Coordinates of C-alpha atoms in Angstrom, one line a residue:
X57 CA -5.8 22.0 -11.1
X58 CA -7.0 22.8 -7.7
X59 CA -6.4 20.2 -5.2
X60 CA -7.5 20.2 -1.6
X61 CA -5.1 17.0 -0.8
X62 CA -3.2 17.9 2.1
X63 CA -0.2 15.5 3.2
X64 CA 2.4 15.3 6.0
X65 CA 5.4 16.1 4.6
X66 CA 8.3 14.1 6.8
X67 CA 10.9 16.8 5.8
X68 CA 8.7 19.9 7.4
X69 CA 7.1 17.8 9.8
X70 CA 3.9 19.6 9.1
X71 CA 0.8 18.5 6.6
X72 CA 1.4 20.6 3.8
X73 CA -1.4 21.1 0.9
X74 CA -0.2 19.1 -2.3
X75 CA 0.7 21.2 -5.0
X76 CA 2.3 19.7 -8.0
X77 CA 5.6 20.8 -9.2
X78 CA 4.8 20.6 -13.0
X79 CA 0.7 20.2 -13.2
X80 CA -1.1 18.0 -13.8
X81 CA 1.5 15.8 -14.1
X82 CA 2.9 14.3 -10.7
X83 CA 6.0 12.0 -10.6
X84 CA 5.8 9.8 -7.6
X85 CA 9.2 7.7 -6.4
X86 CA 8.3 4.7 -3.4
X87 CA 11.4 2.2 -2.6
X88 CA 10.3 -1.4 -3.3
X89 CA 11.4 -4.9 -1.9
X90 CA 14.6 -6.1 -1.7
X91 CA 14.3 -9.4 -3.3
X92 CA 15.8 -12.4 -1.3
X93 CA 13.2 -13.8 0.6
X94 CA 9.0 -14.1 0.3
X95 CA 7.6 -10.9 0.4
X96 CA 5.6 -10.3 4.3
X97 CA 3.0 -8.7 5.9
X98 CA 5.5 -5.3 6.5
X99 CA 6.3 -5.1 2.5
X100 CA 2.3 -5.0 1.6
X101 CA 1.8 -2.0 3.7
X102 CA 3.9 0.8 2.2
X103 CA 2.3 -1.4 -1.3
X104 CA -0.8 -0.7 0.0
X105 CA -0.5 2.7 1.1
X106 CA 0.9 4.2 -1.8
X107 CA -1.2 2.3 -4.0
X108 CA -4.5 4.0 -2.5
X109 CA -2.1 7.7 -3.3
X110 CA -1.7 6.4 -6.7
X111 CA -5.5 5.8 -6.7
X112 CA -6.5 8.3 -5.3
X113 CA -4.3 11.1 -7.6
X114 CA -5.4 9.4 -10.5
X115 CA -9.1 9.8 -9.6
X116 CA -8.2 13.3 -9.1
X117 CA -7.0 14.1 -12.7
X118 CA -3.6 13.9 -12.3
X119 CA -1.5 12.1 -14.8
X120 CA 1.1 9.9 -12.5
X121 CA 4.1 8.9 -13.4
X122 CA 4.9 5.6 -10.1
X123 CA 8.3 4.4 -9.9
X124 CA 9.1 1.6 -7.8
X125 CA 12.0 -0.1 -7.5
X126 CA 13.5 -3.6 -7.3
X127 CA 16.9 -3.5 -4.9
X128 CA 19.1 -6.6 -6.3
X129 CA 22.3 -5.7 -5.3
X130 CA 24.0 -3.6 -3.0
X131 CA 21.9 -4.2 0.0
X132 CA 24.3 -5.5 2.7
X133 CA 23.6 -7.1 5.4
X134 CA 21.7 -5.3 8.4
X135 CA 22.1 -2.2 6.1
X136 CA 25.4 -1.6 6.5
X137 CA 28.1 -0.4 4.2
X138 CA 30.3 -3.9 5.5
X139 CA 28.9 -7.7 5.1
X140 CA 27.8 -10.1 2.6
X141 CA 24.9 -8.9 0.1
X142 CA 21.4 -10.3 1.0
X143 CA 20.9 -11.5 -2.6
X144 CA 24.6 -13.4 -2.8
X145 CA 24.6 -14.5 0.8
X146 CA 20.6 -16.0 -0.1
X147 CA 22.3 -17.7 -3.5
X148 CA 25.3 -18.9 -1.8
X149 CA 23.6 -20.4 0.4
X150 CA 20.7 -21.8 -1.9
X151 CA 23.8 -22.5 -4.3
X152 CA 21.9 -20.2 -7.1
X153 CA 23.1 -18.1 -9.7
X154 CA 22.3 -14.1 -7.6
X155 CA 19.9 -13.1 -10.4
X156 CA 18.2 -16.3 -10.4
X157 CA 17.2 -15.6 -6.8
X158 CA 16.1 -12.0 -7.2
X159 CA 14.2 -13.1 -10.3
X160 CA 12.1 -15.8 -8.0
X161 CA 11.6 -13.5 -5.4
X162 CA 10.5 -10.9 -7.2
X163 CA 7.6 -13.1 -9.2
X164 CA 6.6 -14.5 -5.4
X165 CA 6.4 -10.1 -4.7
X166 CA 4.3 -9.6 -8.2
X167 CA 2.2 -12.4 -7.3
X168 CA 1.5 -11.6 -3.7
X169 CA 0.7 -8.0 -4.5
X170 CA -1.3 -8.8 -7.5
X171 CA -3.8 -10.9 -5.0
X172 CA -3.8 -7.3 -2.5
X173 CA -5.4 -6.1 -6.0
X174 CA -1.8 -3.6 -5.8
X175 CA -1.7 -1.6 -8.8
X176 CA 1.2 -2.6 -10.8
X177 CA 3.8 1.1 -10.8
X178 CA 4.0 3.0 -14.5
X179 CA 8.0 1.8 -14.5
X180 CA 9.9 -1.2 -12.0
X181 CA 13.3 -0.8 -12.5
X182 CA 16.1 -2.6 -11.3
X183 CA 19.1 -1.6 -9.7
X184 CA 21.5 -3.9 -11.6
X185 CA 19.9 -2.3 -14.6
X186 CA 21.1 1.0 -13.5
X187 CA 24.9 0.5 -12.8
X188 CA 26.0 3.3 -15.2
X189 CA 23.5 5.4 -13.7
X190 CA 24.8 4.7 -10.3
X191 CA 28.3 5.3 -11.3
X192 CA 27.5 8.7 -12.9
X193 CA 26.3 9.9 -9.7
X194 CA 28.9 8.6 -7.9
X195 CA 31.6 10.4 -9.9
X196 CA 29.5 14.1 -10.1
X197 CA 29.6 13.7 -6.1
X198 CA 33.3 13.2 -6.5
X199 CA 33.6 16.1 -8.6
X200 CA 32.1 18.2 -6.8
X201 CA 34.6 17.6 -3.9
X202 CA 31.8 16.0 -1.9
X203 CA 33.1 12.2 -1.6
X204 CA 36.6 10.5 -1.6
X205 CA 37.9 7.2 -2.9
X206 CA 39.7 5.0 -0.3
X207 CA 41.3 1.8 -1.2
X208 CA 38.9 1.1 -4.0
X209 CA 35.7 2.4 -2.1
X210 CA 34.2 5.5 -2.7
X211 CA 32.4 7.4 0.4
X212 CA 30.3 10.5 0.7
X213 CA 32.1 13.3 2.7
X214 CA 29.5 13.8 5.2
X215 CA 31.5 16.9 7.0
X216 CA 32.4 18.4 4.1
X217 CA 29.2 18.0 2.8
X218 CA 27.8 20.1 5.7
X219 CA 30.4 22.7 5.6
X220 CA 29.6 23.1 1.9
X221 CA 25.7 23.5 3.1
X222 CA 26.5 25.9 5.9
X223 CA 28.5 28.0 3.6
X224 CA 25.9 28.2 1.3
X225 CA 23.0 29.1 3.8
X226 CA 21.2 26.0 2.5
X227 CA 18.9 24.0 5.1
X228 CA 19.8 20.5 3.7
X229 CA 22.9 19.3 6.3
X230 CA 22.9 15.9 6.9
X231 CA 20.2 15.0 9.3
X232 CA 17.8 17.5 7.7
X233 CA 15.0 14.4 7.2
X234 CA 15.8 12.4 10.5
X235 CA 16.7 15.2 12.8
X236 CA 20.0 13.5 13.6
X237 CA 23.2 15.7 14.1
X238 CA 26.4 14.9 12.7
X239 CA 28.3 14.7 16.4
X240 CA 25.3 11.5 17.6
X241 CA 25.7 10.2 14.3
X242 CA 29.6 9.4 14.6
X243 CA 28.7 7.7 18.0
X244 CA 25.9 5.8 16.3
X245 CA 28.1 4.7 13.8
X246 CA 30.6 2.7 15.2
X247 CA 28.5 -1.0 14.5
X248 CA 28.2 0.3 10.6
X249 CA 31.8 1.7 9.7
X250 CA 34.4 0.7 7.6
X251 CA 36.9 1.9 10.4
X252 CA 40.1 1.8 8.1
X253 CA 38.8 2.8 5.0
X254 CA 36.5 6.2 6.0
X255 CA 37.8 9.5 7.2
X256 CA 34.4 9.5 9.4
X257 CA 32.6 6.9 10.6
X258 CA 29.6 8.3 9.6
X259 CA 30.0 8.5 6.0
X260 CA 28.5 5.8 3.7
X261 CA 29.4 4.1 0.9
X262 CA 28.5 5.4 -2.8
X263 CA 30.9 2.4 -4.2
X264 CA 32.4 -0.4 -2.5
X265 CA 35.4 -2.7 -3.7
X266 CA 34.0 -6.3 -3.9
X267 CA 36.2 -8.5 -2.0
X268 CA 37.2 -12.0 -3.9
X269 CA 34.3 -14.1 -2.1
X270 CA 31.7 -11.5 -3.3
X271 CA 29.9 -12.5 -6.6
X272 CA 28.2 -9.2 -7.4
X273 CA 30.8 -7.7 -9.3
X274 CA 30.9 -4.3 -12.3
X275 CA 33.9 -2.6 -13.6
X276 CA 34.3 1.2 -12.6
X277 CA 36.9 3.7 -12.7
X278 CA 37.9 3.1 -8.9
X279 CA 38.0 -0.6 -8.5
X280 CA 35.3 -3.9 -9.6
X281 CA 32.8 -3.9 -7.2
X282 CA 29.5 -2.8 -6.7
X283 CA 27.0 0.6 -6.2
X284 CA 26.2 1.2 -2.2
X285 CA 22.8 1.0 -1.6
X286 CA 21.6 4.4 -1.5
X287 CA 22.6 5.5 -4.9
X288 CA 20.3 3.4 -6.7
X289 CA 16.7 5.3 -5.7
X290 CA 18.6 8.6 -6.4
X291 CA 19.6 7.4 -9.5
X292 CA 16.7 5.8 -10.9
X293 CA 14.3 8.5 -9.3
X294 CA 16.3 11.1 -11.2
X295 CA 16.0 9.2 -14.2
X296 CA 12.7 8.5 -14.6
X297 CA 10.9 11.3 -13.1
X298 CA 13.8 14.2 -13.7
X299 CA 16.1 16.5 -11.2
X300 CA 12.9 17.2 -9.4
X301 CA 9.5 15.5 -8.4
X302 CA 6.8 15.1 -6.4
X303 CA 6.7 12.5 -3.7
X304 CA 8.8 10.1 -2.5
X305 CA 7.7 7.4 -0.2
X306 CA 8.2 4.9 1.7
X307 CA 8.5 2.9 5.0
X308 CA 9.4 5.1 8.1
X309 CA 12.3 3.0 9.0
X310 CA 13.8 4.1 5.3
X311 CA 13.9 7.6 7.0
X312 CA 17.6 7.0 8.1
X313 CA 20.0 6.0 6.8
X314 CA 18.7 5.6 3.2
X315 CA 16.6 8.4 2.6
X316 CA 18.6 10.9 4.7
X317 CA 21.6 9.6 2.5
X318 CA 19.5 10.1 -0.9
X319 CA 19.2 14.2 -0.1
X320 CA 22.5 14.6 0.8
X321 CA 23.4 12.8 -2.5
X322 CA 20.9 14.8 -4.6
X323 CA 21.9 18.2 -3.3
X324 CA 25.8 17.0 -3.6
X325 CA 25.3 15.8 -7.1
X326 CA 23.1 18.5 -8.2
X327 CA 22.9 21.3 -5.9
X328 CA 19.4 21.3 -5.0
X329 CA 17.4 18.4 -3.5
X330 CA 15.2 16.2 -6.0
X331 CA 12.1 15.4 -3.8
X332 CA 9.2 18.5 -2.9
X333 CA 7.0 15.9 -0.5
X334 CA 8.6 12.4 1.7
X335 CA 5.7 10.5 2.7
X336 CA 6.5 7.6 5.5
X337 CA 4.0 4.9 6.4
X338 CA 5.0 3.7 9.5
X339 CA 5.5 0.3 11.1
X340 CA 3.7 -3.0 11.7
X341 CA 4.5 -4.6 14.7
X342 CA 4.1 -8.1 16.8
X343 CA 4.1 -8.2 20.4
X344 CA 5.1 -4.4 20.1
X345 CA 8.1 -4.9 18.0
X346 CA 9.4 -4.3 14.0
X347 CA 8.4 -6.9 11.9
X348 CA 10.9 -7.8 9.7
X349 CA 13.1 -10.3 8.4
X350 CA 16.1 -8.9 10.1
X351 CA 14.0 -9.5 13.5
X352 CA 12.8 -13.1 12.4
X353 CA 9.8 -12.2 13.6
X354 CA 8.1 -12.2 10.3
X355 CA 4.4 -13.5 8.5
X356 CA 5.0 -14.0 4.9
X357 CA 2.1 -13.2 3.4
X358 CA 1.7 -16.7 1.5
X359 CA 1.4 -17.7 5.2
X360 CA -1.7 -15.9 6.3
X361 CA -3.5 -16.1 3.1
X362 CA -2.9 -20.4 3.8
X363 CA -2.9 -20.0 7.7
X364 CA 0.4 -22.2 7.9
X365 CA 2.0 -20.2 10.8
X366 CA 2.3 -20.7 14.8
X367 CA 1.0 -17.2 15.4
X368 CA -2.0 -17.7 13.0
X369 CA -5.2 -18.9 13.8
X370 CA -6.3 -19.3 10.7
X371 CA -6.2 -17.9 7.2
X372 CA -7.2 -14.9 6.0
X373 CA -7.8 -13.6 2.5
X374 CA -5.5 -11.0 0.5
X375 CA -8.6 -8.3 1.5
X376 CA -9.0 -9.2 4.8
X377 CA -4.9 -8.1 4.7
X378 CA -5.5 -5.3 2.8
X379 CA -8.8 -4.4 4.6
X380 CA -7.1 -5.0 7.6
X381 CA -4.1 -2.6 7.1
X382 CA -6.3 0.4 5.9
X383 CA -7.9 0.8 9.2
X384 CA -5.6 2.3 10.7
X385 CA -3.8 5.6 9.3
X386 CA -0.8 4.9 7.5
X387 CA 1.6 7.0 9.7
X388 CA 0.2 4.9 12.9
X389 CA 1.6 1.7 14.3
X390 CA -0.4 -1.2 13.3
X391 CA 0.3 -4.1 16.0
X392 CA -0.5 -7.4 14.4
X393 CA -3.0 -10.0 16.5
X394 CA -5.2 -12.7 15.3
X395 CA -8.1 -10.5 16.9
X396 CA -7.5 -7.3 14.7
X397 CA -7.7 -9.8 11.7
X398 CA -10.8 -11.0 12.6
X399 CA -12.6 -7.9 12.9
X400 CA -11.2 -6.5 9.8
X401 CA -12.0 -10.0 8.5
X402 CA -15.9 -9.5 9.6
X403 CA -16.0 -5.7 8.9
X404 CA -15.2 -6.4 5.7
X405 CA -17.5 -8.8 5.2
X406 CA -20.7 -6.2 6.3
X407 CA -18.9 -3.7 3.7
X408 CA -19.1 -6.6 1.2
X409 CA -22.3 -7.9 2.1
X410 CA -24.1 -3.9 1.3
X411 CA -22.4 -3.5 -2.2
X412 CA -24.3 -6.5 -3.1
X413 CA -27.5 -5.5 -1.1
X414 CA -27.8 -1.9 -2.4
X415 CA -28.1 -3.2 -6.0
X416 CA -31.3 -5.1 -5.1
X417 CA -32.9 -2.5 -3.2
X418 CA -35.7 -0.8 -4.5
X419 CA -36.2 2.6 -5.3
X420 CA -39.6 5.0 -3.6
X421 CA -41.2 7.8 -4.9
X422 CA -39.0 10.1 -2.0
X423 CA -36.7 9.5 0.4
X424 CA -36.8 9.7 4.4
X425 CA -35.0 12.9 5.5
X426 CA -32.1 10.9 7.6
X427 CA -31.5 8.8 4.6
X428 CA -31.4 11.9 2.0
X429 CA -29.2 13.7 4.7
X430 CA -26.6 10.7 4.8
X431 CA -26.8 9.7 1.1
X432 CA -26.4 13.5 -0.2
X433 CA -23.5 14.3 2.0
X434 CA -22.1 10.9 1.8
X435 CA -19.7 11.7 -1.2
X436 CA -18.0 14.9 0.3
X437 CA -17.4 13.5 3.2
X438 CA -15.4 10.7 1.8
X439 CA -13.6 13.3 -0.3
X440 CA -13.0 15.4 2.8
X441 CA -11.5 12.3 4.5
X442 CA -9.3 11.3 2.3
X443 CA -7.9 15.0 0.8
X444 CA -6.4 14.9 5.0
X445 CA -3.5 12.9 4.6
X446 CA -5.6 9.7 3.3
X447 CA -7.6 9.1 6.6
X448 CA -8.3 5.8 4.8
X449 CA -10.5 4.6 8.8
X450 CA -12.5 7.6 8.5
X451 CA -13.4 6.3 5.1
X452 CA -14.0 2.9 6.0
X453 CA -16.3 4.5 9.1
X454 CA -18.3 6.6 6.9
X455 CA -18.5 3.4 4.7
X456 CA -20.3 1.6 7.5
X457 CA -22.4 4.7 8.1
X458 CA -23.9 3.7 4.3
X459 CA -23.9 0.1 5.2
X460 CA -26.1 1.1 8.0
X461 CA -28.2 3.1 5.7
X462 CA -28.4 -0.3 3.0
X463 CA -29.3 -2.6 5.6
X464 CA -32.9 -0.1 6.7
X465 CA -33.4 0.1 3.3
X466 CA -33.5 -3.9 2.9
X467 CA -35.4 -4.1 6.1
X468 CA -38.0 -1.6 4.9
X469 CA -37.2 0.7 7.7
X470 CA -36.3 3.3 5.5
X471 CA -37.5 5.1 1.8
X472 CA -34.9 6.4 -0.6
X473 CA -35.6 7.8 -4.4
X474 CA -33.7 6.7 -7.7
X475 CA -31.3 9.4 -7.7
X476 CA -30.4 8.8 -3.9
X477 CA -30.0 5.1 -4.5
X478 CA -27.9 5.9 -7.6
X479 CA -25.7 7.9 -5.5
X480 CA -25.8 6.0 -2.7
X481 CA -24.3 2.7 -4.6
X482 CA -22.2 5.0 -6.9
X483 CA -20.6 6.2 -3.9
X484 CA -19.8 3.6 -1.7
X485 CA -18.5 1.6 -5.2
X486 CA -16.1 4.4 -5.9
X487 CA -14.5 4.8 -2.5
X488 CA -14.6 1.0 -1.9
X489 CA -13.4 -0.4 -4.2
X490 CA -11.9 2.3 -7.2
X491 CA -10.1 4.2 -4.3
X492 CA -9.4 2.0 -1.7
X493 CA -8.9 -0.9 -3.6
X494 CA -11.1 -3.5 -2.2
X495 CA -12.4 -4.5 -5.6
X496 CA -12.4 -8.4 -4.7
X497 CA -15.4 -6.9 -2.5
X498 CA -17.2 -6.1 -5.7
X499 CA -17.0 -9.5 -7.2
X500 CA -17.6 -10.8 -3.8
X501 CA -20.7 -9.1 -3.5
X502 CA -21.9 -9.7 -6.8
X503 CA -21.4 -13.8 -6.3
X504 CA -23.0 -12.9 -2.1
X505 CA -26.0 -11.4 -4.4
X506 CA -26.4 -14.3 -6.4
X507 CA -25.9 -16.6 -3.5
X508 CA -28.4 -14.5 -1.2
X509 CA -31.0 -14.4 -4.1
X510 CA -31.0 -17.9 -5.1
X511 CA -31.8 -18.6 -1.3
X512 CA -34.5 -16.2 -1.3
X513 CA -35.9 -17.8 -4.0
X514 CA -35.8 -21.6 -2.2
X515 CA -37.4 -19.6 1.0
X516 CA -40.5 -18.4 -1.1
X517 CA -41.0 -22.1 -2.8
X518 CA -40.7 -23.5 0.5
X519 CA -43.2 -21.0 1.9
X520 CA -45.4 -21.5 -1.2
X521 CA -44.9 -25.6 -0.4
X522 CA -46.6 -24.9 3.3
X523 CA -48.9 -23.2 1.3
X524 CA -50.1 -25.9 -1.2
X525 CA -50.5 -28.4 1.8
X526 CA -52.5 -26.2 3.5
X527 CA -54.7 -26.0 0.9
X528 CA -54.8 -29.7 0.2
X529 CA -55.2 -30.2 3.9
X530 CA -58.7 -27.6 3.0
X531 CA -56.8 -25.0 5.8
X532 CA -58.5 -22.2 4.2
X533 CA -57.1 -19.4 6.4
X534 CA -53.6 -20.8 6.5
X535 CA -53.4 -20.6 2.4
X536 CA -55.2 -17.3 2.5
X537 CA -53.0 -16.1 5.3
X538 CA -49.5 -16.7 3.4
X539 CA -51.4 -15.7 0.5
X540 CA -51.8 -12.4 1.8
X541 CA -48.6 -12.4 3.9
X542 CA -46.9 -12.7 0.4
X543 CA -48.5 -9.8 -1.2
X544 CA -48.2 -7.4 2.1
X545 CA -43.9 -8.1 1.3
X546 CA -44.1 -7.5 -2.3
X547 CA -44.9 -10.9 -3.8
X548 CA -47.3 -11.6 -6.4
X549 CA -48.9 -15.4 -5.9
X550 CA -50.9 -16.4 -8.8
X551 CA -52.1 -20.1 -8.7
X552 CA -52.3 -22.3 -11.9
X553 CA -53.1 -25.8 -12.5
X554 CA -49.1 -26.8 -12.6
X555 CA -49.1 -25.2 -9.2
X556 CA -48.8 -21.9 -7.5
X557 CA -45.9 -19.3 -9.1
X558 CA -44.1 -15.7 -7.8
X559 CA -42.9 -12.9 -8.6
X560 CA -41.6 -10.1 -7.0
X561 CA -43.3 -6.7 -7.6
X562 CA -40.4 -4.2 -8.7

């Protein structure tokens, strides 16, 4: 299969043309919510992004294989390898049993992802469904003389894991995916160390001893305690989609530490990394800063799809959201503001507004040249778009260009031929709402149709009203001249003894 797709690859830094390691299958890893709280606005966009990939390679012909995980345990506290775990610390303090919080949580994710019309992956495991898993990867590290076990904890030898590498002439040191060097990284360090238990502050925790207050707990051959965070996508990735796959994705701030740490622990478990293409979508921000729980500067989404929040002016549906985040590139910062929402809000609601319109309009015998020109080159175009790194605005904007086209059609300013309308609505359908996903759009247009024709319809029988009392009034040239105003715009007037009745000429 021959695909033009080309993607920025975060380990080259450079867009790279996709090319399948095992075609046409592709295997495709993105790191889901950690479930302790209600999912926000900066957990739909990396859902959303990789949801229009998914789409989108799909449409091509590839057959995907989309993992995306659930983190339930092993998550610490400001994603450190030292603290309480966000699940336990959520329970404790709800006084719930741990799994009875991720298992809320992650309904409240389903639910609020289902309503972004977010495709559900082909597999969702679960980190506490993978602690074998986790613990065989920890121990091949550990045999491989990569990672040490200290009081109970196990840690991944970051220096000798770089010796190794250098030794080998292999390009995957430790800082490979972030650009971080081992010496800044010790410095960096201090605030997330274990001080007493690690050789170097910089290495991270494969498994950690769970202290008598923690409630997360599994037997293992170094102490009862728990997987460190990392291990889990590396395990399950490896899993499900084999030694080697595709594309791995995720938020940028996953860059480091926990997908710089996934490499490392690939190539030290295995000797070669697992992952050909790592695909970051980068942040959303308010006020110029991170949203995110951590920053307590968050919008669940339940809030802006009911408006119940200070910065809100008001609600906004899931595809307003979803709309809203697909302007703008995925690897741009998106800066949230009541503003941006409305215009996504009303461009939206023009994109909506012509998928219902271009099903009523009605074809000519030939099109005008500017209409053929846009309609025939419409398709490729929105292909070319999205084959460079998803340029999901250039598709909305080349969208609009048809919307402009649907809207001189209605107004009779322009001519276009069945096969160009076919096109034309076939098009602008497919990229809407198959690849981008804004297939509430579809329905909305349909019931906007409906809506806009049953209106029509009151217009004419109020027209034809003015009509009948002109002629009872004996206004000759006022019937006559609707009459005739009627027929000029399509409408057939035929008068009976019940009254007058329409139609519209197809």
């Amino acid at each position: 299969m021959d695909s033009k797709l080309v993607i920025y690859n975060t380990l080259t830094r450079q867009m790279e043309r996709f090319e399948p390691i095992n075609a046409p299958h592709v295997g495709m890893y993105v790191c889901g919510p950690t479930v302790y709280g209600d999912p926000h606005l900066g957990h739909a966009r990396p859902a959303i992004t990789f949801d229009v990939l998914f789409r989108y390679l799909r449409h091509l012909g590839y057959k995907v294989r989309y993992v995306r995980n659930i983190t339930d345990v092993g998550h610490l506290e400001h994603d450190a390898d030292e603290g309480e775990d966000k699940i336990a610390k959520k329970a404790r303090v709800e006084q719930l049993e741990p799994m009875e919080v991720a298992q809320y949580y992650t309904n409240r994710y389903h639910e609020a992802m289902d309503r972004l019309n977010v495709l559900r992956p082909s597999i969702e495991p679960h980190a506490t469904g993978h602690i074998i898993e986790q613990q065989q990867l920890v121990q091949q590290i550990l045999d491989n003389g990569l990672a040490y076990e200290s009081q109970g904890s196990v840690y991944f030898d970051i220096e000798a894991y770089n010796k190794a590498q250098k030794a080998k002439g292999k390009g995957y040191a430790y800082g490979v995916l972030s650009g971080r060097s081992l010496e800044n990284l010790k410095d960096e360090s201090r605030e997330l160390a274990g001080v007493g238990e690690k050789r170097n502050q910089a290495d991270f925790a494969l498994w950690k001893k769970a202290q008598p207050e923690h409630i997360m707990r599994w037997p293992s051959p170094w102490s009862e305690g728990f997987p460190g965070w990392h291990c889990e996508c590396t395990a399950m990735g490896r899993k499900y989609l084999g030694d080697q796959f595709d594309i791995h994705g995720g938020g940028l701030d996953l860059v480091f530490p926990h997908h710089e740490c996934e490499i490392a622990q690939a190539v030290a478990s295995m000797g070669h990394p697992a992952v050909k293409y790592w695909m970051h979508n980068n942040m959303l921000t308010i006020n110029g800063k991170k949203m995110g729980k951590s920053y307590n500067n968050f919008i669940t989404l339940e809030e802006f799809f009911t408006g119940k929040h200070p910065l809100l002016e008001k609600a906004y549906s899931p595809m307003t959201i979803r709309f809203f985040i697909l302007s703008a590139h995925y690897r741009g910062t998106v800066d949230f503001s009541n503003e941006a929402l409305v215009a996504a809000e009303r461009g939206l609601e023009r994109l909506t507004n012509a998928l219902g319109d271009v099903e009523r309009v009605q074809p000519s015998a030939a099109c005008d040249a500017e209409t053929e020109r846009v309609v025939k080159s419409l398709r490729q175009r929105c292909y070319d778009a999205m084959n460079d790194d998803l340029a999901t605005p250039q598709v909305i904007s080349l969208l609009f260009e048809a919307c402009s086209v649907v809207n001189k059609l209605i107004d009779h300013k322009a001519t276009i031929c069945a096969d160009c309308l076919k096109e034309l609505s076939d098009t602008m359908h497919l990229f809407a709402c198959d690849i981008l996903g804004l297939q509430g759009s579809a329905q909305q247009a349909g019931n906007s149709s409906q809506a806009r024709e049953e209106a029509f319809g009151r217009v004419v029988d109020m027209v034809l009203e003015l009509r009948a009392k002109a002629k009872a009034d004996k206004d000759w040239a006022t019937s006559d001249k609707i009459r005739d105003e009627l027929a000029a715009a399509g409408f057939e007037v035929k008068d009976t003894k019940d009254g007058a009745t329409w139609r519209l000429n197809k």
